[in-house]
Short mmCIF file of C-alpha atoms in Angstrom, two decimals:
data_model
loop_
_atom_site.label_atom_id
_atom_site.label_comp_id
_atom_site.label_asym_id
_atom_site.label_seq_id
_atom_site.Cartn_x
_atom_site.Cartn_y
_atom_site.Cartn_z
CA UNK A 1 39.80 -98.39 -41.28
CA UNK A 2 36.56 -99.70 -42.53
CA UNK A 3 34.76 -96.48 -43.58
CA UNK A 4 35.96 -93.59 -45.94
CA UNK A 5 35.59 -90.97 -42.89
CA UNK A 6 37.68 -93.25 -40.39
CA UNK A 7 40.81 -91.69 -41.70
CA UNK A 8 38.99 -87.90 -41.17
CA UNK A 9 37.73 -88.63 -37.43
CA UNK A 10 41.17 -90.54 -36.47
CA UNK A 11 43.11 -87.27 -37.73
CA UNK A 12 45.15 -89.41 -40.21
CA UNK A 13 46.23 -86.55 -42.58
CA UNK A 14 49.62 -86.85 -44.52
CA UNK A 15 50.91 -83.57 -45.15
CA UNK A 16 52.89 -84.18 -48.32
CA UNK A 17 49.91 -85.94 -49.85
CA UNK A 18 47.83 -82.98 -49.34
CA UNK A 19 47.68 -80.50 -52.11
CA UNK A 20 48.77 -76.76 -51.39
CA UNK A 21 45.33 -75.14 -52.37
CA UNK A 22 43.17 -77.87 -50.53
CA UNK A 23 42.29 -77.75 -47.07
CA UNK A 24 42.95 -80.78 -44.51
CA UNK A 25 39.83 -81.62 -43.03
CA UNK A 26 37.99 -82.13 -46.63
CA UNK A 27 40.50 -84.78 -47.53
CA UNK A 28 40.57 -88.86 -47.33
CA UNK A 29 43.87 -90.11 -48.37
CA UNK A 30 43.89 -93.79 -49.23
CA UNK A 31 46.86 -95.58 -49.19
CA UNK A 32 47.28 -98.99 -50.79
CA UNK A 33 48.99 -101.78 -48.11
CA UNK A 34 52.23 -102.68 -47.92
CA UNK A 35 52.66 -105.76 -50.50
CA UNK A 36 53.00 -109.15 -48.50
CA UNK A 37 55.80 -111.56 -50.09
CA UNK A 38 54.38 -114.92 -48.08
CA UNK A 39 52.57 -115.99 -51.16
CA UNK A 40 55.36 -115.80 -53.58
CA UNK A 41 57.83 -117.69 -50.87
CA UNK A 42 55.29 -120.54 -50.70
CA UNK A 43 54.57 -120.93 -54.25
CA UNK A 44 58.71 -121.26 -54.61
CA UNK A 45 58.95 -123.42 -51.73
CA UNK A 46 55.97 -125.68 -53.37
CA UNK A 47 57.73 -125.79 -56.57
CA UNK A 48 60.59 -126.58 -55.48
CA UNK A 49 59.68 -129.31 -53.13
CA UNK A 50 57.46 -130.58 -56.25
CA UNK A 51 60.48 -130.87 -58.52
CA UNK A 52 62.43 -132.75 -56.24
CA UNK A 53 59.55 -135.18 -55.34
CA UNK A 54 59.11 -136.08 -59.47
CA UNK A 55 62.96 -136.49 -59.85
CA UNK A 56 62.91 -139.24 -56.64
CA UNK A 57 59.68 -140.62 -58.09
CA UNK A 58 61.64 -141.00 -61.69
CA UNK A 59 64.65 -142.22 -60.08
CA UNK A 60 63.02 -144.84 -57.98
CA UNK A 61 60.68 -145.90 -61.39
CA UNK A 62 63.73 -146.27 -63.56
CA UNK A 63 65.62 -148.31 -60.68
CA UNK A 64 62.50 -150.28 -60.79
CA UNK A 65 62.37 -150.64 -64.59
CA UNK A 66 66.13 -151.84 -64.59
CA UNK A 67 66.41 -154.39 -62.05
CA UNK A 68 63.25 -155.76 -63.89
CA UNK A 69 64.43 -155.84 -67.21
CA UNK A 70 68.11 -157.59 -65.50
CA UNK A 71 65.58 -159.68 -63.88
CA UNK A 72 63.86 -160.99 -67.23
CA UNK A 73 66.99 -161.06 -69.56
CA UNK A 74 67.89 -164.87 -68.60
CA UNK A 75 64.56 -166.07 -69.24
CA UNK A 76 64.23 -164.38 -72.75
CA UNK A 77 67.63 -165.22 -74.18
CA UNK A 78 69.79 -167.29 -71.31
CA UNK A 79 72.43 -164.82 -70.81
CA UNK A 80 72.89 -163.41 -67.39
CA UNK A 81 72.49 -159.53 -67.03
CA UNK A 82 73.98 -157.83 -63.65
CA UNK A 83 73.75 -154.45 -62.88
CA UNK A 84 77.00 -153.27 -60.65
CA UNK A 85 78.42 -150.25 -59.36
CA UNK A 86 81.84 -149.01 -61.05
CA UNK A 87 84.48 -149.61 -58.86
CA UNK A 88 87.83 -147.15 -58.50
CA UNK A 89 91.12 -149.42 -59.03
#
């Protein structure tokens, strides 16, 4: 309803937001909408997705950073650097 008399001509009068000593047809009752929750859900989605996206991004950098510096240990001081997985025995 675009206009403050829509509510008047449509007839859409709640009763219990009426005061006793007022009469009906003089009154405009404006209710606030409902409150939508889509914007909260996609701002936590998007944060969410964010976070994990930096932790890959750091996890892939420092895999990056280590096989280089295993990569440039024998040609600073000769010894040979190898990074391996820990195995169960």
């Amino acid at each position: 309803m675009r206009y403050p008399d829509a509510q008047l001509r449509a007839n859409h009068r709640p009763a219990d937001l009426i005061p006793a000593s007022v009469h009906p047809g003089e009154v405009v009752v404006i209710q606030a909408p409902p409150r939508s929750y889509a914007g909260p859900i996609l701002l936590t989605i998007t944060i969410a997705i964010g976070a994990s996206v930096v932790l890959i991004v750091l996890a892939v950098t420092f895999q990056i950073a280590a096989a280089a510096a295993a990569a440039a240990v024998p040609t600073v001081g000769g010894a040979g650097v190898s990074l391996k997985l820990a195995r169960k025995r």
